[in-house]
Amino acid sequence: MTGGVVSSLGKGIISSSLACLLKASGYRVTIQKFDPYINIDPGTLNPYEHGECYVTVDGHEADLDLGHYERFTNVRTTRANNVTSGRIFQSVIDKERRGDYLGKTVQIIPHITDEIKRNVKALGNTGDYDFVITEIGGTVGDIESLPFLEAVRQLRWELEDNCLCIHLTYVPYIHAAKELKTKPTQHSVKQLQQLGIQPDILVLRTEHDIPAQMRKKIAQFCNVAPDAVIQSVDAPSIYDVPVMMHEQHLDEIVLRKVHITPKGQPDMGPWKEFLTKMHSATRKVTIGLVGKYVELQDAYKSINEALFQAATYNDCVLDLKYIHSERLTPDNADEQLSGLDGVIVAPGFGQRGIEGKFVALKWCRTHDVPTFGICLGMQCMVIEFARDVLGLQDANSTEMDPHTPHNVIDLMEEQKSISNMGGTMRLGAYDCTLLDGSKVAKAYGATHVKERHRHRFEFNNDYRDRFEAAGMKCVGENPATHLVEVVEIPGLRWFIGTQYHPEYSSTVLAPSPLFLDFMRAAIAYRDEKAAK
Ligand code: GLN
Protein backbone atom coordinates (compact mmCIF):
# COMPACT_ATOMS: atom_id res chain seq x y z
CA MET A 1 0.00 0.00 0.00
CA THR A 2 1.61 3.19 -1.19
CA GLY A 3 0.37 6.76 -1.01
CA GLY A 4 0.52 9.64 -3.43
CA VAL A 5 -0.10 13.41 -3.72
CA VAL A 6 -0.38 14.26 -0.02
CA SER A 7 -0.17 12.52 3.34
CA SER A 8 -3.13 12.01 5.70
CA LEU A 9 -5.31 10.40 3.03
CA GLY A 10 -5.89 7.42 5.28
CA LYS A 11 -3.61 4.64 4.05
CA GLY A 12 -3.88 3.15 7.51
CA ILE A 13 -7.68 3.12 7.33
CA ILE A 14 -7.76 1.61 3.84
CA SER A 15 -5.22 -1.05 4.85
CA SER A 16 -7.23 -1.76 7.99
CA SER A 17 -10.48 -1.91 6.06
CA LEU A 18 -9.08 -4.38 3.55
CA ALA A 19 -7.67 -6.47 6.40
CA CYS A 20 -11.04 -6.34 8.17
CA LEU A 21 -12.79 -7.67 5.04
CA LEU A 22 -10.23 -10.41 4.39
CA LYS A 23 -10.39 -11.47 8.03
CA ALA A 24 -14.19 -11.58 7.85
CA SER A 25 -13.76 -13.88 4.85
CA GLY A 26 -11.81 -16.33 6.97
CA TYR A 27 -8.25 -15.37 6.02
CA ARG A 28 -5.46 -14.85 8.51
CA VAL A 29 -4.30 -11.28 8.03
CA THR A 30 -1.82 -8.87 9.52
CA ILE A 31 -0.75 -5.35 8.60
CA GLN A 32 2.68 -3.84 8.95
CA LYS A 33 3.91 -0.32 8.54
CA PHE A 34 7.28 0.91 7.28
CA ASP A 35 8.06 4.44 8.35
CA PRO A 36 10.80 6.19 6.39
CA TYR A 37 12.02 8.42 9.23
CA ILE A 38 15.33 7.87 11.01
CA ASN A 39 14.08 7.52 14.59
CA ILE A 40 14.41 3.90 15.70
CA ASP A 41 10.78 4.02 16.81
CA PRO A 42 8.26 6.80 17.53
CA GLY A 43 8.76 6.42 21.30
CA THR A 44 11.04 9.45 21.42
CA LEU A 45 8.76 11.59 19.24
CA ASN A 46 6.72 14.42 20.62
CA PRO A 47 2.95 13.96 19.95
CA TYR A 48 3.11 17.14 17.84
CA GLU A 49 5.16 15.16 15.31
CA HIS A 50 3.14 12.02 14.67
CA GLY A 51 0.32 12.02 17.21
CA GLU A 52 -0.09 9.31 19.79
CA CYS A 53 2.56 6.71 20.42
CA TYR A 54 0.83 3.33 20.34
CA VAL A 55 2.14 0.41 22.40
CA THR A 56 1.98 -3.23 21.33
CA VAL A 57 1.57 -6.16 23.72
CA ASP A 58 5.25 -7.03 23.36
CA GLY A 59 6.21 -3.52 24.44
CA HIS A 60 7.04 -1.84 21.17
CA GLU A 61 6.41 1.89 20.90
CA ALA A 62 4.70 2.11 17.54
CA ASP A 63 3.06 4.36 14.99
CA LEU A 64 -0.58 5.10 15.76
CA ASP A 65 -1.68 3.30 12.60
CA LEU A 66 -1.00 0.05 14.44
CA GLY A 67 -3.86 1.08 16.71
CA HIS A 68 -6.15 1.21 13.68
CA TYR A 69 -4.88 -2.17 12.53
CA GLU A 70 -5.83 -3.70 15.87
CA ARG A 71 -9.14 -1.86 16.18
CA PHE A 72 -10.24 -2.99 12.71
CA THR A 73 -8.94 -6.56 12.74
CA ASN A 74 -8.88 -7.52 16.40
CA VAL A 75 -5.48 -9.07 15.63
CA ARG A 76 -2.61 -8.13 17.92
CA THR A 77 0.45 -6.50 16.40
CA THR A 78 4.05 -6.68 17.63
CA ARG A 79 7.45 -5.09 17.13
CA ALA A 80 7.63 -6.83 13.74
CA ASN A 81 4.62 -4.82 12.49
CA ASN A 82 6.31 -1.42 12.57
CA VAL A 83 9.78 -0.83 11.18
CA THR A 84 11.46 2.54 10.59
CA SER A 85 14.38 3.52 8.39
CA GLY A 86 16.29 4.00 11.62
CA ARG A 87 15.84 0.33 12.53
CA ILE A 88 16.79 -0.80 9.02
CA PHE A 89 19.93 1.35 9.04
CA GLN A 90 20.86 0.31 12.56
CA SER A 91 20.59 -3.35 11.69
CA VAL A 92 22.71 -2.92 8.54
CA ILE A 93 25.33 -0.92 10.42
CA ASP A 94 25.43 -3.54 13.20
CA LYS A 95 25.98 -6.23 10.58
CA GLU A 96 28.73 -4.17 8.96
CA ARG A 97 30.48 -3.80 12.33
CA ARG A 98 30.21 -7.54 12.93
CA GLY A 99 31.87 -8.15 9.58
CA ASP A 100 28.82 -9.92 8.13
CA TYR A 101 29.32 -8.29 4.73
CA LEU A 102 32.77 -9.86 4.33
CA GLY A 103 34.61 -6.79 3.19
CA LYS A 104 32.02 -5.59 0.68
CA THR A 105 31.12 -1.92 0.26
CA VAL A 106 27.81 -1.49 2.11
CA GLN A 107 25.28 0.41 0.01
CA ILE A 108 21.64 1.46 -0.16
CA ILE A 109 21.20 -1.08 -2.94
CA PRO A 110 21.47 -3.97 -2.23
CA HIS A 111 22.14 -3.87 1.52
CA ILE A 112 19.50 -1.45 2.75
CA THR A 113 16.92 -2.72 0.25
CA ASP A 114 17.69 -6.35 1.17
CA GLU A 115 17.22 -5.51 4.83
CA ILE A 116 13.88 -3.87 4.01
CA LYS A 117 12.81 -6.91 1.98
CA ARG A 118 13.83 -9.26 4.79
CA ASN A 119 11.66 -7.26 7.17
CA VAL A 120 8.74 -7.04 4.72
CA LYS A 121 8.76 -10.83 4.37
CA ALA A 122 9.39 -11.64 8.04
CA LEU A 123 5.75 -11.81 9.15
CA GLY A 124 4.75 -13.80 6.08
CA ASN A 125 7.56 -16.26 6.76
CA THR A 126 6.14 -17.14 10.17
CA GLY A 127 3.41 -19.09 8.39
CA ASP A 128 0.85 -17.45 10.65
CA TYR A 129 -0.79 -15.35 7.91
CA ASP A 130 -2.42 -15.75 4.52
CA PHE A 131 -2.10 -12.03 3.80
CA VAL A 132 0.41 -9.46 4.97
CA ILE A 133 -0.57 -5.92 4.08
CA THR A 134 2.47 -3.64 4.02
CA GLU A 135 1.92 0.06 4.31
CA ILE A 136 4.76 2.27 3.11
CA GLY A 137 4.67 5.47 5.14
CA GLY A 138 5.05 8.86 3.47
CA THR A 139 4.17 9.86 -0.07
CA VAL A 140 5.62 8.77 -3.41
CA GLY A 141 8.25 11.34 -4.35
CA ASP A 142 9.71 11.69 -0.85
CA ILE A 143 13.46 11.20 -0.92
CA GLU A 144 13.45 9.18 2.26
CA SER A 145 10.97 6.59 1.02
CA LEU A 146 12.96 5.76 -2.14
CA PRO A 147 14.73 2.67 -0.71
CA PHE A 148 11.34 1.31 0.42
CA LEU A 149 9.83 1.76 -3.02
CA GLU A 150 12.85 0.16 -4.64
CA ALA A 151 12.36 -2.80 -2.27
CA VAL A 152 8.70 -2.93 -3.33
CA ARG A 153 9.74 -2.93 -6.99
CA GLN A 154 12.10 -5.85 -6.42
CA LEU A 155 9.57 -7.77 -4.34
CA ARG A 156 6.99 -7.53 -7.09
CA TRP A 157 9.35 -9.49 -9.33
CA GLU A 158 10.36 -11.96 -6.65
CA LEU A 159 6.88 -12.70 -5.39
CA GLU A 160 5.25 -12.59 -8.81
CA ASP A 161 1.49 -13.15 -8.54
CA ASN A 162 1.65 -13.41 -4.74
CA CYS A 163 1.96 -9.71 -4.49
CA LEU A 164 0.04 -6.64 -5.57
CA CYS A 165 0.28 -2.92 -5.16
CA ILE A 166 -2.53 -0.66 -4.04
CA HIS A 167 -1.91 3.04 -4.46
CA LEU A 168 -3.95 5.58 -2.53
CA THR A 169 -4.13 9.01 -4.11
CA TYR A 170 -6.17 12.18 -3.92
CA VAL A 171 -8.73 13.66 -6.29
CA PRO A 172 -9.23 17.26 -5.17
CA TYR A 173 -12.38 19.27 -5.73
CA ILE A 174 -11.76 22.83 -6.85
CA HIS A 175 -14.62 24.80 -5.36
CA ALA A 176 -14.28 27.86 -7.58
CA ALA A 177 -14.42 25.72 -10.72
CA LYS A 178 -16.82 23.18 -9.17
CA GLU A 179 -14.68 20.42 -10.61
CA LEU A 180 -12.88 17.29 -9.50
CA LYS A 181 -9.33 17.10 -10.79
CA THR A 182 -7.54 13.90 -11.77
CA LYS A 183 -4.16 15.38 -12.67
CA PRO A 184 -2.51 14.96 -9.25
CA THR A 185 -3.47 11.27 -9.37
CA GLN A 186 -2.05 10.88 -12.86
CA HIS A 187 1.18 12.52 -11.75
CA SER A 188 1.57 10.42 -8.66
CA VAL A 189 0.97 7.19 -10.59
CA LYS A 190 3.53 8.35 -13.19
CA GLN A 191 6.02 8.90 -10.39
CA LEU A 192 5.38 5.40 -9.13
CA GLN A 193 5.74 4.01 -12.65
CA GLN A 194 9.03 5.86 -13.08
CA LEU A 195 10.26 3.95 -10.04
CA GLY A 196 9.26 0.74 -11.79
CA ILE A 197 6.06 0.06 -9.86
CA GLN A 198 2.77 -0.41 -11.67
CA PRO A 199 -0.13 -0.21 -9.23
CA ASP A 200 -2.80 -2.91 -9.57
CA ILE A 201 -5.49 -1.03 -7.70
CA LEU A 202 -6.04 2.68 -7.22
CA VAL A 203 -8.01 4.01 -4.28
CA LEU A 204 -9.00 7.62 -4.84
CA ARG A 205 -9.60 9.67 -1.76
CA THR A 206 -12.14 12.37 -2.47
CA GLU A 207 -14.64 14.66 -0.82
CA HIS A 208 -17.16 14.23 -3.67
CA ASP A 209 -18.44 11.29 -5.65
CA ILE A 210 -16.19 10.63 -8.65
CA PRO A 211 -18.31 9.90 -11.77
CA ALA A 212 -17.77 6.50 -13.41
CA GLN A 213 -16.55 8.22 -16.56
CA MET A 214 -13.82 9.99 -14.66
CA ARG A 215 -12.72 6.78 -12.98
CA LYS A 216 -12.54 5.14 -16.38
CA LYS A 217 -10.34 7.94 -17.61
CA ILE A 218 -8.01 7.50 -14.63
CA ALA A 219 -7.87 3.75 -15.32
CA GLN A 220 -6.88 4.43 -18.92
CA PHE A 221 -4.22 6.97 -18.06
CA CYS A 222 -2.74 4.83 -15.31
CA ASN A 223 -2.77 1.33 -16.88
CA VAL A 224 -5.16 -0.01 -14.25
CA ALA A 225 -8.24 -2.19 -14.86
CA PRO A 226 -11.37 0.02 -14.84
CA ASP A 227 -13.03 -1.89 -11.97
CA ALA A 228 -9.82 -1.58 -9.94
CA VAL A 229 -10.22 2.18 -9.61
CA ILE A 230 -12.10 2.64 -6.36
CA GLN A 231 -13.18 5.78 -4.63
CA SER A 232 -12.94 6.50 -0.95
CA VAL A 233 -15.35 9.33 -0.26
CA ASP A 234 -15.24 11.05 3.14
CA ALA A 235 -17.27 8.85 5.47
CA PRO A 236 -19.23 9.82 8.58
CA SER A 237 -16.94 7.50 10.54
CA ILE A 238 -13.74 5.58 9.81
CA TYR A 239 -15.66 2.45 10.82
CA ASP A 240 -17.91 2.85 7.75
CA VAL A 241 -14.93 2.44 5.42
CA PRO A 242 -14.69 -1.40 5.35
CA VAL A 243 -18.30 -1.65 4.17
CA MET A 244 -17.75 1.15 1.64
CA MET A 245 -14.72 -0.71 0.29
CA HIS A 246 -16.63 -3.97 0.10
CA GLU A 247 -19.45 -2.32 -1.84
CA GLN A 248 -16.85 -1.47 -4.46
CA HIS A 249 -15.43 -5.01 -4.31
CA LEU A 250 -11.96 -4.07 -3.05
CA ASP A 251 -11.58 -7.42 -1.27
CA GLU A 252 -12.78 -9.39 -4.32
CA ILE A 253 -10.43 -7.52 -6.65
CA VAL A 254 -7.51 -8.27 -4.34
CA LEU A 255 -8.41 -11.97 -4.23
CA ARG A 256 -8.79 -12.06 -8.01
CA LYS A 257 -5.37 -10.46 -8.50
CA VAL A 258 -3.68 -13.15 -6.41
CA HIS A 259 -5.76 -15.88 -8.08
CA ILE A 260 -7.82 -16.88 -5.08
CA THR A 261 -11.46 -17.81 -5.61
CA PRO A 262 -13.48 -16.10 -2.87
CA LYS A 263 -14.93 -18.53 -0.33
CA GLY A 264 -18.10 -16.47 -0.20
CA GLN A 265 -19.09 -13.13 1.20
CA PRO A 266 -17.20 -11.80 4.25
CA ASP A 267 -19.13 -12.24 7.46
CA MET A 268 -19.50 -8.62 8.49
CA GLY A 269 -22.47 -9.34 10.79
CA PRO A 270 -21.01 -8.18 14.14
CA TRP A 271 -19.30 -5.23 12.45
CA LYS A 272 -22.56 -4.15 10.84
CA GLU A 273 -24.36 -4.46 14.18
CA PHE A 274 -21.86 -1.97 15.54
CA LEU A 275 -22.51 0.33 12.56
CA THR A 276 -26.26 0.09 13.09
CA LYS A 277 -25.83 1.16 16.69
CA MET A 278 -23.49 3.92 15.58
CA HIS A 279 -25.93 5.30 13.02
CA SER A 280 -29.07 4.95 15.10
CA ALA A 281 -27.78 6.46 18.37
CA THR A 282 -29.27 9.85 19.14
CA ARG A 283 -28.75 10.50 22.86
CA LYS A 284 -25.59 12.35 23.71
CA VAL A 285 -23.13 11.53 26.45
CA THR A 286 -20.68 14.32 27.19
CA ILE A 287 -17.18 13.33 28.21
CA GLY A 288 -14.39 15.77 29.02
CA LEU A 289 -10.82 14.84 28.17
CA VAL A 290 -8.34 16.80 30.25
CA GLY A 291 -4.91 16.97 28.65
CA LYS A 292 -2.31 19.31 27.26
CA TYR A 293 -2.44 18.28 23.60
CA VAL A 294 -6.08 19.17 23.05
CA GLU A 295 -5.48 21.09 19.83
CA LEU A 296 -4.05 17.95 18.30
CA GLN A 297 -6.68 15.44 17.25
CA ASP A 298 -4.28 12.49 16.99
CA ALA A 299 -2.54 12.92 20.36
CA TYR A 300 -5.11 10.82 22.26
CA LYS A 301 -6.24 8.67 19.33
CA SER A 302 -6.71 5.38 21.16
CA ILE A 303 -8.59 7.05 24.02
CA ASN A 304 -10.91 8.79 21.56
CA GLU A 305 -11.60 5.54 19.75
CA ALA A 306 -12.11 3.54 22.95
CA LEU A 307 -14.57 6.20 24.16
CA PHE A 308 -16.34 6.20 20.81
CA GLN A 309 -16.68 2.42 20.83
CA ALA A 310 -17.93 2.44 24.43
CA ALA A 311 -20.49 5.17 23.70
CA THR A 312 -21.69 3.34 20.59
CA TYR A 313 -22.15 0.03 22.42
CA ASN A 314 -24.13 1.95 25.03
CA ASP A 315 -26.34 3.38 22.24
CA CYS A 316 -25.09 6.91 22.69
CA VAL A 317 -23.47 9.60 20.59
CA LEU A 318 -20.12 10.59 22.04
CA ASP A 319 -19.81 14.31 22.64
CA LEU A 320 -16.12 14.67 23.46
CA LYS A 321 -15.00 17.94 24.91
CA TYR A 322 -11.30 18.68 25.08
CA ILE A 323 -10.26 20.59 28.15
CA HIS A 324 -6.89 22.23 28.05
CA SER A 325 -5.14 21.34 31.28
CA GLU A 326 -2.96 24.45 31.07
CA ARG A 327 -6.04 26.67 31.09
CA LEU A 328 -8.01 24.95 33.83
CA THR A 329 -7.95 26.83 37.15
CA PRO A 330 -9.98 26.67 40.37
CA ASP A 331 -11.73 29.82 39.14
CA ASN A 332 -13.00 28.41 35.88
CA ALA A 333 -13.40 24.75 36.91
CA ASP A 334 -17.16 25.11 37.52
CA GLU A 335 -17.73 26.60 34.13
CA GLN A 336 -15.52 24.11 32.28
CA LEU A 337 -16.51 20.93 34.07
CA SER A 338 -20.07 21.22 35.27
CA GLY A 339 -21.74 20.14 32.02
CA LEU A 340 -19.81 16.89 31.79
CA ASP A 341 -21.19 13.40 32.39
CA GLY A 342 -17.73 11.90 32.81
CA VAL A 343 -14.12 13.04 32.81
CA ILE A 344 -10.93 11.38 31.56
CA VAL A 345 -7.61 12.66 32.78
CA ALA A 346 -5.09 11.89 30.08
CA PRO A 347 -1.66 10.28 30.11
CA GLY A 348 1.39 12.44 29.60
CA PHE A 349 4.88 13.45 30.57
CA GLY A 350 6.37 16.42 32.34
CA GLN A 351 5.18 19.40 34.33
CA ARG A 352 3.31 21.36 31.67
CA GLY A 353 -0.43 21.32 32.33
CA ILE A 354 -0.15 19.19 35.45
CA GLU A 355 -1.74 21.70 37.84
CA GLY A 356 -4.88 21.78 35.67
CA LYS A 357 -5.14 18.02 36.02
CA PHE A 358 -5.16 18.41 39.81
CA VAL A 359 -7.86 21.07 39.53
CA ALA A 360 -9.99 18.75 37.38
CA LEU A 361 -9.48 15.82 39.72
CA LYS A 362 -10.32 17.74 42.87
CA TRP A 363 -13.45 19.14 41.26
CA CYS A 364 -14.54 15.71 39.99
CA ARG A 365 -13.77 13.97 43.28
CA THR A 366 -15.64 16.50 45.37
CA HIS A 367 -18.59 16.69 42.94
CA ASP A 368 -18.64 12.88 42.52
CA VAL A 369 -18.42 12.90 38.72
CA PRO A 370 -17.45 9.61 37.02
CA THR A 371 -13.70 10.00 36.51
CA PHE A 372 -11.12 7.88 34.79
CA GLY A 373 -7.39 8.60 35.19
CA ILE A 374 -5.04 6.90 32.78
CA CYS A 375 -1.32 6.53 33.48
CA LEU A 376 -0.23 10.10 34.34
CA GLY A 377 -3.96 10.70 34.97
CA MET A 378 -3.90 7.97 37.63
CA GLN A 379 -0.69 9.34 39.10
CA CYS A 380 -2.35 12.77 39.34
CA MET A 381 -5.32 11.19 41.12
CA VAL A 382 -2.91 9.87 43.73
CA ILE A 383 -1.06 13.18 44.10
CA GLU A 384 -4.23 15.25 44.36
CA PHE A 385 -5.64 12.87 46.98
CA ALA A 386 -2.38 13.02 48.94
CA ARG A 387 -2.41 16.82 48.94
CA ASP A 388 -6.06 17.39 49.65
CA VAL A 389 -7.15 14.40 51.73
CA LEU A 390 -3.96 13.15 53.39
CA GLY A 391 -2.80 16.70 54.00
CA LEU A 392 0.60 16.11 52.38
CA GLN A 393 0.77 19.54 50.85
CA ASP A 394 3.85 19.20 48.67
CA ALA A 395 3.17 15.64 47.61
CA ASN A 396 4.23 15.05 44.04
CA SER A 397 5.77 12.67 41.54
CA THR A 398 9.55 12.82 41.44
CA GLU A 399 9.08 13.29 37.69
CA MET A 400 7.75 16.80 38.40
CA ASP A 401 9.64 17.58 41.62
CA PRO A 402 12.69 15.41 42.35
CA HIS A 403 12.93 16.94 45.86
CA THR A 404 9.32 16.55 46.97
CA PRO A 405 9.08 15.61 50.68
CA HIS A 406 6.24 13.22 49.75
CA ASN A 407 7.14 11.22 46.69
CA VAL A 408 3.81 9.41 46.46
CA ILE A 409 4.71 8.70 42.83
CA ASP A 410 8.32 7.71 42.39
CA LEU A 411 10.72 6.40 39.79
CA MET A 412 10.59 2.62 39.55
CA GLU A 413 13.62 0.91 41.06
CA GLU A 414 14.68 -0.67 37.77
CA GLN A 415 14.47 2.72 36.04
CA LYS A 416 16.98 4.41 38.33
CA SER A 417 20.10 3.35 36.43
CA ILE A 418 18.67 3.99 32.95
CA SER A 419 19.91 7.01 31.02
CA ASN A 420 18.97 6.01 27.46
CA MET A 421 15.53 7.36 26.52
CA GLY A 422 14.52 5.05 23.66
CA GLY A 423 12.46 1.95 24.44
CA THR A 424 13.48 1.89 28.11
CA MET A 425 10.18 2.53 29.90
CA ARG A 426 8.09 -0.20 31.46
CA LEU A 427 6.44 -1.17 28.20
CA GLY A 428 3.91 -3.69 26.99
CA ALA A 429 1.42 -6.02 28.59
CA TYR A 430 1.79 -7.00 32.23
CA ASP A 431 -0.40 -9.09 34.51
CA CYS A 432 -2.62 -7.39 36.98
CA THR A 433 -4.59 -8.95 39.81
CA LEU A 434 -7.78 -7.12 40.73
CA LEU A 435 -9.31 -7.11 44.18
CA ASP A 436 -12.44 -9.25 44.25
CA GLY A 437 -15.48 -7.08 44.78
CA SER A 438 -13.80 -3.88 43.60
CA LYS A 439 -15.50 -1.71 40.98
CA VAL A 440 -12.73 -2.41 38.53
CA ALA A 441 -13.01 -6.20 38.96
CA LYS A 442 -16.76 -5.94 38.41
CA ALA A 443 -16.19 -3.86 35.29
CA TYR A 444 -13.94 -6.52 33.79
CA GLY A 445 -15.94 -9.42 35.21
CA ALA A 446 -12.54 -10.87 36.13
CA THR A 447 -9.88 -10.67 38.81
CA HIS A 448 -7.00 -11.16 36.47
CA VAL A 449 -6.29 -8.95 33.46
CA LYS A 450 -3.36 -8.11 31.25
CA GLU A 451 -3.04 -4.56 29.95
CA ARG A 452 -0.35 -2.47 28.30
CA HIS A 453 1.98 -0.03 30.00
CA ARG A 454 4.19 2.89 29.11
CA HIS A 455 5.69 4.63 32.11
CA ARG A 456 8.75 5.07 34.31
CA PHE A 457 7.10 6.18 37.53
CA GLU A 458 4.89 4.23 39.90
CA PHE A 459 2.74 4.46 43.00
CA ASN A 460 5.00 4.52 46.07
CA ASN A 461 3.93 1.54 48.21
CA ASP A 462 5.35 3.19 51.37
CA TYR A 463 2.23 5.36 51.37
CA ARG A 464 -0.23 2.59 50.58
CA ASP A 465 -1.68 2.16 54.09
CA ARG A 466 -2.33 5.88 54.48
CA PHE A 467 -4.18 6.05 51.17
CA GLU A 468 -6.26 2.98 51.93
CA ALA A 469 -7.15 4.20 55.41
CA ALA A 470 -8.38 7.49 53.92
CA GLY A 471 -10.53 5.82 51.25
CA MET A 472 -8.39 5.51 48.13
CA LYS A 473 -7.91 1.79 47.61
CA CYS A 474 -5.18 0.04 45.67
CA VAL A 475 -7.38 -2.51 43.94
CA GLY A 476 -5.06 -3.76 41.21
CA GLU A 477 -1.47 -4.85 41.47
CA ASN A 478 1.12 -6.74 39.54
CA PRO A 479 1.27 -10.22 41.15
CA ALA A 480 5.05 -10.52 40.77
CA THR A 481 6.29 -7.05 41.73
CA HIS A 482 3.32 -5.69 43.75
CA LEU A 483 3.43 -2.49 41.69
CA VAL A 484 0.08 -0.75 42.11
CA GLU A 485 -1.76 -0.79 38.79
CA VAL A 486 -5.24 0.43 39.76
CA VAL A 487 -6.62 2.78 42.41
CA GLU A 488 -10.24 3.56 43.11
CA ILE A 489 -12.39 5.39 45.62
CA PRO A 490 -15.18 2.89 46.31
CA GLY A 491 -17.39 5.48 47.96
CA LEU A 492 -17.72 7.54 44.78
CA ARG A 493 -19.82 6.84 41.68
CA TRP A 494 -16.86 5.86 39.50
CA PHE A 495 -13.43 7.15 40.37
CA ILE A 496 -10.80 4.82 38.96
CA GLY A 497 -7.22 5.32 37.89
CA THR A 498 -5.14 2.80 35.97
CA GLN A 499 -1.38 2.88 35.67
CA TYR A 500 -1.87 0.95 32.44
CA HIS A 501 -3.52 2.05 29.20
CA PRO A 502 -6.71 0.05 28.60
CA GLU A 503 -7.41 2.14 25.50
CA TYR A 504 -4.72 0.32 23.50
CA SER A 505 -6.59 -2.97 23.59
CA SER A 506 -10.08 -1.65 22.82
CA THR A 507 -11.28 -2.79 19.39
CA VAL A 508 -14.57 -2.57 17.52
CA LEU A 509 -15.36 -6.23 18.04
CA ALA A 510 -13.84 -6.45 21.53
CA PRO A 511 -14.29 -3.07 23.23
CA SER A 512 -12.51 -2.43 26.53
CA PRO A 513 -14.69 -3.58 29.46
CA LEU A 514 -13.33 -0.73 31.55
CA PHE A 515 -14.28 1.94 29.00
CA LEU A 516 -17.72 0.32 28.62
CA ASP A 517 -18.21 0.47 32.38
CA PHE A 518 -16.98 4.06 32.61
CA MET A 519 -19.43 4.99 29.87
CA ARG A 520 -22.30 3.23 31.68
CA ALA A 521 -21.46 5.22 34.80
CA ALA A 522 -21.35 8.48 32.81
CA ILE A 523 -24.71 7.73 31.19
CA ALA A 524 -26.27 6.84 34.55
CA TYR A 525 -24.93 10.09 35.98
CA ARG A 526 -26.31 12.04 33.00
CA ASP A 527 -29.75 10.48 33.55
CA GLU A 528 -29.59 11.11 37.29
CA LYS A 529 -28.85 14.81 36.66
CA ALA A 530 -31.66 15.02 34.10
CA ALA A 531 -34.14 13.49 36.55
CA LYS A 532 -33.40 16.14 39.18
N1 GLN B 1 5.08 10.35 32.90
C1 GLN B 1 4.53 9.24 33.63
C2 GLN B 1 5.53 8.11 33.81
O1 GLN B 1 6.48 8.00 33.06
C3 GLN B 1 3.25 8.74 32.97
C4 GLN B 1 3.46 8.22 31.59
C5 GLN B 1 2.18 8.11 30.80
O2 GLN B 1 1.18 8.75 31.12
N2 GLN B 1 2.20 7.32 29.75
O3 GLN B 1 5.36 7.28 34.65
Coordinates of C-alpha atoms and ligand atoms in Angstrom, one line a residue, residues 346-350 374-377 379 399-400 409 425 454-458 499 501, ligand 1:
A346 CA -5.1 11.9 30.1
P347 CA -1.7 10.3 30.1
G348 CA 1.4 12.4 29.6
F349 CA 4.9 13.5 30.6
G350 CA 6.4 16.4 32.3
I374 CA -5.0 6.9 32.8
C375 CA -1.3 6.5 33.5
L376 CA -0.2 10.1 34.3
G377 CA -4.0 10.7 35.0
Q379 CA -0.7 9.3 39.1
E399 CA 9.1 13.3 37.7
M400 CA 7.8 16.8 38.4
I409 CA 4.7 8.7 42.8
M425 CA 10.2 2.5 29.9
R454 CA 4.2 2.9 29.1
H455 CA 5.7 4.6 32.1
R456 CA 8.8 5.1 34.3
F457 CA 7.1 6.2 37.5
E458 CA 4.9 4.2 39.9
Q499 CA -1.4 2.9 35.7
H501 CA -3.5 2.0 29.2
Ligands
GLN1 N1 5.1 10.4 32.9 C1 4.5 9.2 33.6 C2 5.5 8.1 33.8 O1 6.5 8.0 33.1 C3 3.3 8.7 33.0 C4 3.5 8.2 31.6 C5 2.2 8.1 30.8 O2 1.2 8.7 31.1 N2 2.2 7.3 29.8 O3 5.4 7.3 34.7

